[in-house]
Every structure is written in C-alpha cells, then in structure tokens.
Coordinates of C-alpha atoms and ligand atoms in Angstrom, one line a residue:
X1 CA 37.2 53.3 32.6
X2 CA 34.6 52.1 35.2
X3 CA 31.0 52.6 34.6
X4 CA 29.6 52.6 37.9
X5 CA 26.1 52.9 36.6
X6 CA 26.1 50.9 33.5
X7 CA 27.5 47.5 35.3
X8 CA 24.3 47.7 37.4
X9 CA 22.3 47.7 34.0
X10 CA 21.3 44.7 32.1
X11 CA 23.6 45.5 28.9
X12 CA 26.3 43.2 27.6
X13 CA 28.8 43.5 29.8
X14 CA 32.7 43.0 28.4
X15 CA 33.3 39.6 31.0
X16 CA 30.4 38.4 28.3
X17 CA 31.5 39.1 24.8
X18 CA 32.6 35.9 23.3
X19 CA 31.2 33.7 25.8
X20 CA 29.1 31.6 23.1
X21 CA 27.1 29.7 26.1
X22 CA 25.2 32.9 26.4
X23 CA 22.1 33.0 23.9
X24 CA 20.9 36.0 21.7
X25 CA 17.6 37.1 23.2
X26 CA 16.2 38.9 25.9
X27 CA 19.5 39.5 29.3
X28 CA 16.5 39.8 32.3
X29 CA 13.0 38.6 31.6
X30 CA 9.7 41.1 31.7
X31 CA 9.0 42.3 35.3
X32 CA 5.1 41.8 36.1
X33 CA 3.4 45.2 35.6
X34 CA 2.5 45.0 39.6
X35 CA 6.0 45.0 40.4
X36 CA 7.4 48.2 38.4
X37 CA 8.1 50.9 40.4
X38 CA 4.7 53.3 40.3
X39 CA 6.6 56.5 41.4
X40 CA 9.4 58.6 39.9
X41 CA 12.9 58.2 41.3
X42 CA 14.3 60.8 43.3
X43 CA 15.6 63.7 42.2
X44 CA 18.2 65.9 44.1
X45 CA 15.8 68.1 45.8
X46 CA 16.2 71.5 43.7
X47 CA 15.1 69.5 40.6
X48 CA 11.6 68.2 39.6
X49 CA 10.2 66.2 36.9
X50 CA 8.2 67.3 33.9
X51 CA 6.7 65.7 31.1
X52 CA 7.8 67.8 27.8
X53 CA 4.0 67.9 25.5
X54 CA 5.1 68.9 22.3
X55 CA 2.0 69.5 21.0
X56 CA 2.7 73.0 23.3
X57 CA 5.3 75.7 21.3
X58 CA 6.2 77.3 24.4
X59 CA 7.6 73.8 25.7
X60 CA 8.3 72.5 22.1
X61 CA 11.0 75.5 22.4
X62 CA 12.2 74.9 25.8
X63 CA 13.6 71.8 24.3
X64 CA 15.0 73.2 21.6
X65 CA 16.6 76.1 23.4
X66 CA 18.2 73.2 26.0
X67 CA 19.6 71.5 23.4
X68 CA 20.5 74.3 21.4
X69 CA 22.8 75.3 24.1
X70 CA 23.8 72.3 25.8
X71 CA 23.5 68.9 23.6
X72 CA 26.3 67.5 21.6
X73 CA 28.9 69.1 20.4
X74 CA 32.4 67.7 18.3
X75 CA 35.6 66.6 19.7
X76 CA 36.9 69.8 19.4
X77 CA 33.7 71.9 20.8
X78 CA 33.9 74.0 17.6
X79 CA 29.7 72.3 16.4
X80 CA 27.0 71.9 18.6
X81 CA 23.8 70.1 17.0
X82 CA 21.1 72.3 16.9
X83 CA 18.1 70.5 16.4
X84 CA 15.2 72.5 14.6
X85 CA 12.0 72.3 16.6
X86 CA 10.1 71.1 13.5
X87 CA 12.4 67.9 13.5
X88 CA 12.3 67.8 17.1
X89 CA 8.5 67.7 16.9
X90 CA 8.8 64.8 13.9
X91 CA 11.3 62.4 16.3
X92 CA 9.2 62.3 19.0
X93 CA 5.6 62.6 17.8
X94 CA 5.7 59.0 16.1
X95 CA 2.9 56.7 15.1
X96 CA 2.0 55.3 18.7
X97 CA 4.5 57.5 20.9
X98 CA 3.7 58.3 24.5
X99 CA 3.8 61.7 25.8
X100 CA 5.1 60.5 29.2
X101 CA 8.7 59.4 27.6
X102 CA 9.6 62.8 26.9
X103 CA 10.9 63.7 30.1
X104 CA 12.3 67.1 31.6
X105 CA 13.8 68.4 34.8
X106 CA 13.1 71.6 35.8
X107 CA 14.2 73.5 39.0
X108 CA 12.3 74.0 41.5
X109 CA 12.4 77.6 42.1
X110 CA 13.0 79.1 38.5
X111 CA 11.2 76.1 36.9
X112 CA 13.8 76.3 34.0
X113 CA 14.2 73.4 32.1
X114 CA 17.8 71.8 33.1
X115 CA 17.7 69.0 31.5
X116 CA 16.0 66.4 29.0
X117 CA 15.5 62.4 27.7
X118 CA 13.2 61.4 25.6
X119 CA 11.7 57.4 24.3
X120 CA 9.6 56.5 21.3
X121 CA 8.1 53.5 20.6
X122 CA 10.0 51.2 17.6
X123 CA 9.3 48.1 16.2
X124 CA 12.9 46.6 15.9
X125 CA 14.0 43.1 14.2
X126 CA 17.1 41.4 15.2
X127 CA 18.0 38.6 13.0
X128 CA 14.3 37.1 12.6
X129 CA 13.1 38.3 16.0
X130 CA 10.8 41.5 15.6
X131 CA 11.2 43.1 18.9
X132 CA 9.0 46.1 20.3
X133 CA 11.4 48.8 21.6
X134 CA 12.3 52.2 22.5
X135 CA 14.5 54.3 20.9
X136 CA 15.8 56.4 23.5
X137 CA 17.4 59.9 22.6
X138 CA 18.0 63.5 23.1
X139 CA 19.9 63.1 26.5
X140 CA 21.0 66.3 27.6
X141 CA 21.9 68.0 30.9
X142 CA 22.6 71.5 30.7
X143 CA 26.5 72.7 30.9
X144 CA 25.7 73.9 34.6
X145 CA 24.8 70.8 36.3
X146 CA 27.1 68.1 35.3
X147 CA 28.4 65.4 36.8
X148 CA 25.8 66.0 39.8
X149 CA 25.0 62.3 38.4
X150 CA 21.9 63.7 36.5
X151 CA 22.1 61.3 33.5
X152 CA 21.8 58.0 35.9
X153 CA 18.3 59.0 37.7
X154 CA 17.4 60.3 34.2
X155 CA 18.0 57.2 32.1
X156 CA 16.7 54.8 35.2
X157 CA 12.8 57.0 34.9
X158 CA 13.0 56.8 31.5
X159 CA 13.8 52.6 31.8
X160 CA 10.7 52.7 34.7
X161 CA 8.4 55.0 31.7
X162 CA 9.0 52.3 29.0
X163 CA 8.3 49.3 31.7
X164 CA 5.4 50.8 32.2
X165 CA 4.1 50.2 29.0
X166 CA 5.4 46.6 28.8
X167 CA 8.6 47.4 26.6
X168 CA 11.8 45.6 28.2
X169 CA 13.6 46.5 25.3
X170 CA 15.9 49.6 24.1
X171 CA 18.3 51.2 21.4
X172 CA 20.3 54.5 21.7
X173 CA 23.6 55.6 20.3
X174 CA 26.6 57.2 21.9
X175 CA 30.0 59.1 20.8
X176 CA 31.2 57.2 24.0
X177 CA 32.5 53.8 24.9
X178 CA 30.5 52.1 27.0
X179 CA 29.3 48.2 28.2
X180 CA 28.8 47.2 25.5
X181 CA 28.3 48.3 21.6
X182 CA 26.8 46.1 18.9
X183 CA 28.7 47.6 16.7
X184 CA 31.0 51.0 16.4
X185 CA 30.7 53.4 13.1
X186 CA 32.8 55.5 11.2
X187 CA 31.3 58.8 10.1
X188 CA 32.0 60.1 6.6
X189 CA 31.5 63.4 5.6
X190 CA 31.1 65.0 1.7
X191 CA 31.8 68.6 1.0
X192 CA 29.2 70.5 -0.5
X193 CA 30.1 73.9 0.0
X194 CA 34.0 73.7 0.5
X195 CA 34.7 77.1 1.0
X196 CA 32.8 77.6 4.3
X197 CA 33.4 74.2 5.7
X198 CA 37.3 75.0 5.1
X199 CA 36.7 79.1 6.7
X200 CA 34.7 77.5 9.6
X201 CA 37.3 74.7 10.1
X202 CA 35.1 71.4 9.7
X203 CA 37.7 70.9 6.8
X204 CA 41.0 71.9 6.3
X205 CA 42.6 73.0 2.8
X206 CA 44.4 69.6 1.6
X207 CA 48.0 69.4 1.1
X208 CA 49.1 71.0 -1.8
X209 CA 45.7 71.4 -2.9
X210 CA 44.6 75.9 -3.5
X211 CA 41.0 76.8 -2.7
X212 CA 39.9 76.8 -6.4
X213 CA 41.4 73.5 -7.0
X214 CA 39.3 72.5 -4.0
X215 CA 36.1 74.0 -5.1
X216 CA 36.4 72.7 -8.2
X217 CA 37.0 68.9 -7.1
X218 CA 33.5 68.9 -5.1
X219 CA 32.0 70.6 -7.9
X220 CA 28.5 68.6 -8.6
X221 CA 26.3 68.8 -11.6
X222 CA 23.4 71.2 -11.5
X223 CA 20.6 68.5 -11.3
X224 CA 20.3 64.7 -10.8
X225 CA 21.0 62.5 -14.0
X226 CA 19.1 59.6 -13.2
X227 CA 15.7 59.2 -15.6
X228 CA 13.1 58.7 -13.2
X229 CA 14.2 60.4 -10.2
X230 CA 12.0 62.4 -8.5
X231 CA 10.3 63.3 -5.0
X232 CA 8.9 60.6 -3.3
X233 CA 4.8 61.3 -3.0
X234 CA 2.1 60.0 -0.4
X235 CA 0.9 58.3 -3.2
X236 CA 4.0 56.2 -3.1
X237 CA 4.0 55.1 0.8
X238 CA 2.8 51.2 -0.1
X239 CA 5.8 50.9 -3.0
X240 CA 8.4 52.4 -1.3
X241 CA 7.3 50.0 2.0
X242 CA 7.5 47.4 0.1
X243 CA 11.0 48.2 -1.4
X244 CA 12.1 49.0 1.8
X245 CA 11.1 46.1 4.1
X246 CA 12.8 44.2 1.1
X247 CA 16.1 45.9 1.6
X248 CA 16.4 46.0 5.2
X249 CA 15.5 42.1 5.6
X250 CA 19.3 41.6 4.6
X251 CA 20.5 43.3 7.7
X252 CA 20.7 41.3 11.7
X253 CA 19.6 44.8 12.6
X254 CA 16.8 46.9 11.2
X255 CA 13.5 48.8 11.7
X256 CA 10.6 46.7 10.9
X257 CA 8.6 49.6 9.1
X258 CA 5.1 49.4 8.2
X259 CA 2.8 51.6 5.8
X260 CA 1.7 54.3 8.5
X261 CA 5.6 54.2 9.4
X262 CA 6.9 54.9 6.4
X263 CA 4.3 57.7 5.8
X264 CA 5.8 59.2 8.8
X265 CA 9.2 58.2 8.6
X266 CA 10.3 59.0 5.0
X267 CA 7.6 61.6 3.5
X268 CA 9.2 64.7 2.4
X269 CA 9.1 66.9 5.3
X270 CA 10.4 70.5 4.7
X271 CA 14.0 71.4 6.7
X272 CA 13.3 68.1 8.2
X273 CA 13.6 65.0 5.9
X274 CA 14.1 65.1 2.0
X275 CA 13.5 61.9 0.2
X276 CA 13.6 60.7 -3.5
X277 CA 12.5 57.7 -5.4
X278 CA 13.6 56.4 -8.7
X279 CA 10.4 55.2 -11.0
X280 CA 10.9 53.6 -14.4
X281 CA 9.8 56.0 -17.4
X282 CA 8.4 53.0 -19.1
X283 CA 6.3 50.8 -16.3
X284 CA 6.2 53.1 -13.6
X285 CA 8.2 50.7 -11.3
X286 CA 9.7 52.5 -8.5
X287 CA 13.0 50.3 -8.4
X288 CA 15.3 52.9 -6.1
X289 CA 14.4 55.0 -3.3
X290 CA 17.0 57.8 -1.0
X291 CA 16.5 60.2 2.0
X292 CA 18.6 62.2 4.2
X293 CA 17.6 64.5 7.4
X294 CA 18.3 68.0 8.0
X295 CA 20.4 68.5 11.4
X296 CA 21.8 71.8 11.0
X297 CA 24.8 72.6 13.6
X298 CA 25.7 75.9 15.5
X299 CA 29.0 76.8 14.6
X300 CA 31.0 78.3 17.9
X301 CA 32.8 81.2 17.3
X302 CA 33.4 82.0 14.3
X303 CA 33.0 85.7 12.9
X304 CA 31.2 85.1 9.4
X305 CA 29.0 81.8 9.7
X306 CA 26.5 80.7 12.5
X307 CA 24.7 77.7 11.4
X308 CA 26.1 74.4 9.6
X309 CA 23.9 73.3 7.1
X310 CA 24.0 69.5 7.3
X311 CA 22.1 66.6 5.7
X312 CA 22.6 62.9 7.0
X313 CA 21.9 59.9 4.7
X314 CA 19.2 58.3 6.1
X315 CA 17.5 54.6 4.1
X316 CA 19.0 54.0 1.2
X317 CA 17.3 51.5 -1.7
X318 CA 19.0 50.9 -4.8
X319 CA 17.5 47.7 -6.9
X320 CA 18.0 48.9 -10.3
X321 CA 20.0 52.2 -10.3
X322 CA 23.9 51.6 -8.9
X323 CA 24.1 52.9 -5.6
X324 CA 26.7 55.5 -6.2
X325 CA 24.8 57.0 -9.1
X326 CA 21.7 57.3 -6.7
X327 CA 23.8 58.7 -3.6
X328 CA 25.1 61.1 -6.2
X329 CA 22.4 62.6 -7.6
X330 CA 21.4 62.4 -3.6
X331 CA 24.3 64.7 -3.7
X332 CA 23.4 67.1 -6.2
X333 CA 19.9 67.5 -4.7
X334 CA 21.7 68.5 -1.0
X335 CA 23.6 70.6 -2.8
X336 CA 20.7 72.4 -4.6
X337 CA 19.0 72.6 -1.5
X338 CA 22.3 74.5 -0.1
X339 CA 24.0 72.4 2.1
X340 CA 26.9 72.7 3.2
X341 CA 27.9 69.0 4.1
X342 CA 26.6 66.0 3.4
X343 CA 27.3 63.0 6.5
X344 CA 27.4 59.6 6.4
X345 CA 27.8 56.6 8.6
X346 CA 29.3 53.6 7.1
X347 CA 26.4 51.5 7.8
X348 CA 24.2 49.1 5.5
X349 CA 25.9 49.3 1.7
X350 CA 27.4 52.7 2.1
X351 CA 30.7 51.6 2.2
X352 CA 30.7 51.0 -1.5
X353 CA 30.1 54.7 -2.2
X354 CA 32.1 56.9 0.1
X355 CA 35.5 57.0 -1.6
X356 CA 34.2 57.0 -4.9
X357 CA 31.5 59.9 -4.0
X358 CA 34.7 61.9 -2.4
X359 CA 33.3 61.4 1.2
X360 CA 36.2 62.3 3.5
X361 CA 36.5 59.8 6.9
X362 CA 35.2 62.2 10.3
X363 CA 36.9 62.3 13.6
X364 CA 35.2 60.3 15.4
X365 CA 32.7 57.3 16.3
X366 CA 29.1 56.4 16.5
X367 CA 28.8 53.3 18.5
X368 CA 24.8 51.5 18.8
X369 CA 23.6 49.8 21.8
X370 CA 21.2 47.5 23.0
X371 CA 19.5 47.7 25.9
X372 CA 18.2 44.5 27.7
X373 CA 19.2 42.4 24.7
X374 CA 22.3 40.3 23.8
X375 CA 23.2 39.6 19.9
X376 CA 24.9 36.1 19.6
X377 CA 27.4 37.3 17.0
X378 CA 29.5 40.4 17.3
X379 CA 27.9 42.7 14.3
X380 CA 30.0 44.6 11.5
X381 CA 28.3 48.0 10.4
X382 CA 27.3 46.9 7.3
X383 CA 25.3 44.4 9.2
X384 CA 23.4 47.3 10.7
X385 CA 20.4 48.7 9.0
X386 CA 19.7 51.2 11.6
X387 CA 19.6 55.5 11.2
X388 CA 19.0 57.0 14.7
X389 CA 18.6 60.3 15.0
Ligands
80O401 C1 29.2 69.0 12.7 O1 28.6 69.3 13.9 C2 28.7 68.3 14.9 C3 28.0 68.6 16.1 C4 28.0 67.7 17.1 C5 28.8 66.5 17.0 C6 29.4 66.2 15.8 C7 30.2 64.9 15.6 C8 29.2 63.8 15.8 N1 29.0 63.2 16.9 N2 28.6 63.3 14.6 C9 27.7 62.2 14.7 O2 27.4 61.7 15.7 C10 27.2 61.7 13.4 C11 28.0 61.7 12.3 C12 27.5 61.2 11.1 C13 26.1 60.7 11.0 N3 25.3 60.8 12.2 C14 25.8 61.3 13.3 O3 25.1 61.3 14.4 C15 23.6 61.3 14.2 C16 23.1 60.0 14.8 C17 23.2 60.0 16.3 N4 22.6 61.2 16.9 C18 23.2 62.5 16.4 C19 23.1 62.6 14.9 C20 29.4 67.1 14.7

C-alpha cells in the first residue's frame, strides 16, 4: 500500500532495509532552531489548534470523552480503549513534559474538540546510544472527519513542537504497517474472568472444552506464593532503579530510567499502574520487581457488560524468583483486583512465560517505530525493552 505521507518522512524506508552501507544513528541531522518553522501548519479552515492543559478537568475530559468515542478499537470493532482520565493525566504529565505537545483541534464554530496527538519527553537508549526522544501517542481523529487527511498536518505540528525544543528524535506504535517497523509484536492475552470474556466474545468457548471446565482451567490461587512479595513503596524507588536499569541494559532498545522516572513511572498508582517487588525475608534484598497498567476497554454492544477490565504487563525484573512464578502471582494479584484479562506483548523475556501461564496468542499486531533514527540490525521482540502506552 502507498504511504503518501510517510515516504516524505525521514523513517526507514523499505528500498533501505538490508542495505548494510547505511549506519545506525540519526537519518537527517538537527535543523538549527532559526530555521524550524515558528508557526502552526495549516489547518483546513473549519478546524483550529488548541493546546490540551491537563492540569484543567474540563479539558482533561474532553480528551478522554474523544478518545472514549473515537480511539482504537479491535479488528473486529467489538473493544474500544477507554482510557481513564487519571491514566491519561499520568502519560502525559511526565517528569519534564511540555504542555505544548498535547495538541487538539477544535472547530471553529462549535469549538468541540475533533481531534487529538500528544508527545512526552523520553530518554531512550539504543544499543549504547542514550538518545533524547518523544514518545508520541494518543492519535485520534474523531469517526466524523476521516480521511479529510487530518492525521498528516497533525503528526507534521507535533514533529515542528518537539523540534522546537531540540528533539529530532521519536517513538510511537501502530496496529498498522507502515515504513518501517523495528520490530512487530505478538499480543498475548490470559483469562482472568472466563466467563465474561467468553459472553462478551473476547474469547470463545474452546473445542470440546464446557464452561466449568473452562473456569476451572484459569482458576488462580487466592493470593501470591512468593515469600517476599509485596507492593512496591516510595521508599523503594533507588532499589528498584537500580534493578531495573540492570535489566533493561540487555535489550538494543530500552528506556533509560532514572530515580525521579521511576517514581513516576512504576509507583503504585490507583486504576492506573499496580506494581510489586519481591524483597528477601532474610536481608531485605529486593531481587524481583513486576507492574502492569490499567487500560480498561468499552465493550460495543453487548447487553450485560460495558467496560473490559484490562491489565497490561508493563517492566518486568526477575533476578532471583523464576519469571513465571513472579508473572504468576502477577496473575493472582490482577485477578484479586478483578480483572477480567490480563495482556501481554511478547517483548523482553516474556516469551518464556506465556504458554506455561495459559496466555492465549491475540489477533493481531503491535509493531514500534522509530522516527528520524535507523537501527543497523533488524530487531527481534525480545530485543525490545520498550512498554508504550
Ligand atoms: C480489548 O480491547 C481492545 C481495544 C482496542 C484494541 C485492541 C487490540 C489492540 N490493538 N491491542 C493492543 O494494541 C495491545 C495488546 C497487548 C498489549 N498492548 C497493546 O497495546 C497497548 C500499547 C500500544 N497502545 C495501546 C495499548 C483491544
């Protein structure tokens, strides 16, 4: 398929992969600051920019009720995310974000908000390079205006936003194909609550399998049965930094997370991000560490159930305790907590869980991009130490 607009962006382009002359490193050097483009590009002339503060609740819920009703939804249409505005808040309020990267379009006349992109700042390694970057997200135009070639203009002021603050770098994620991944995901998903995810049709009843035979297979224990394993506390922001900037230094790609970023990052977070440590009985070591997010889904049409309770696997740590046993009493904990399902990509060591944990494969792909940066050597996703969300 032709991508009219992304062969005019500096991305890898598919005439590229393979060609080894081509080093891994920046595709177009920094423009000088003088020669950015001051003003906003041009919208069609029923649409205006606004910048989204969402320190404000009355625009804090604009941008949830946008997405609400217009961001992503499955292959099949049946789950749209639904993004709490508490979480919405915590991904773009981040240690040293800029207000003017969360962008909105509003019309003119109603002054609704039609549409949406946000950036936050992100120190990003690849391989040994620590590179400053945004992490761009939350693209949405609503149902009404697409393909009136929205997305373009809105990705190209959000590129001029970030080169306004000297970033020439970029990462974002897509359920879409386009020039050119660094690397395409698999997403797994764990039952929790079979009996709704069957009813609402995120699962179907397997073959030969009855609903209590069912239930009873993704039964979990009542609490986790690891010694040690509790919530993580603020208290424990400079060990679990440590353990985590450890882990991660295995993958090409990976955030490069400091104390103040792990405060804000991976702190418990009510209906927003859960996370768990594992700290020796004996000398207090904390030798494991887990967290997942809370991204609950709307579920479209169906009579008894609105809302898809969802956790997704964020960083994962496991130095002492087998990975499977943490991610299970991970498990058990989501479970607790009443979720319904529990998602996972098959990115950094979570491969070596899924089967065993009775994660079923989803229906689809995430695939990671780069912007304005080329990776030598294609990437596999357990190479990738990277949770958008
Ligand atoms: C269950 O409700 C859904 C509502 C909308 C889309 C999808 C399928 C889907 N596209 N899932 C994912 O992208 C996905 C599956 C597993 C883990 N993380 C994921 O996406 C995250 C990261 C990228 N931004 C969205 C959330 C499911």
């Amino acid at each position: 398929k032709r991508h009219k607009f992304w062969e005019t962006q500096p991305v890898g382009q598919y005439k590229d992969v393979g060609d080894a002359s081509l080093t891994e490193g920046p595709i177009e050097p920094p423009t000088p600051l003088s020669e950015v483009k001051q003003e906003p590009y041009n919208l069609p002339s029923a649409y205006e920019w606004t910048t989204c503060d969402m320190d404000s609740s009355e625009t804090c819920d604009e941008v949830y009720v946008l997405l609400k009703n217009n961001y992503v939804e499955d292959d099949e249409n049946m789950f749209r995310f639904n993004y709490s505005k508490e979480f919405l808040r915590w991904a773009l309020r981040v240690p040293g974000y800029y207000r003017s990267w969360h962008i909105g379009v509003r019309a003119k006349t109603s002054k609704k908000l039609v549409a949406f992109i946000s950036g936050v700042p992100a120190r990003i390694r690849v391989n040994e390079e620590v590179v400053k970057m945004a992490e761009i997200n939350f693209l949405c135009v609503h149902k009404k205006l697409r393909s009136k070639r929205l997305a373009p203009v809105m990705i190209k002021e959000v590129t001029r936003r970030v080169h306004l603050e000297n970033i020439w770098q970029a990462a974002y994620t897509a359920g879409v194909v386009l020039p050119t991944p660094i690397t395409t995901c698999q997403y797994w998903h764990r039952s929790l609550n079979p009996k709704k995810l069957i009813d609402v049709g995120f699962s179907r009843l397997g073959a030969r399998m009855t609903m209590s035979r069912t239930i009873k297979l993704y039964k979990l224990p009542d609490s986790p049965v690891t010694p040690g394993f509790r919530k993580m506390e603020l208290r424990d922001v400079p060990a679990v930094t440590r353990l985590l900037r450890n882990y991660l230094s295995q993958f090409v790609v990976a955030p490069d997370f400091d104390e103040n970023d792990v405060e804000h990052w991976l702190l418990p977070n009510e209906n927003v991000v859960d996370s768990f440590l594992v700290e020796s009985p004996g000398n207090h070591e904390i030798t494991d560490f887990c967290s997942f997010y809370t991204l609950p889904s709307s579920i479209l049409g169906n009579q008894n159930y609105s809302t898809l309770k969802a956790a997704y696997s964020y960083y994962n740590v496991s130095t002492k305790t087998p990975l499977t046993q943490l991610m299970n009493d991970v498990l058990i904990v989501a479970k607790q907590k009443d979720f319904d399902v529990f998602n996972a990509l098959d990115v950094m060591h979570n491969e070596s869980f899924l089967k065993e944990l009775k994660f079923g494969p989803g229906d689809g792909q995430l695939h990671y991009y780069l912007y304005n940066y080329r990776i030598r050597n294609a990437l596999k996703p357990s190479g990738l130490g990277l949770v958008l969300l």
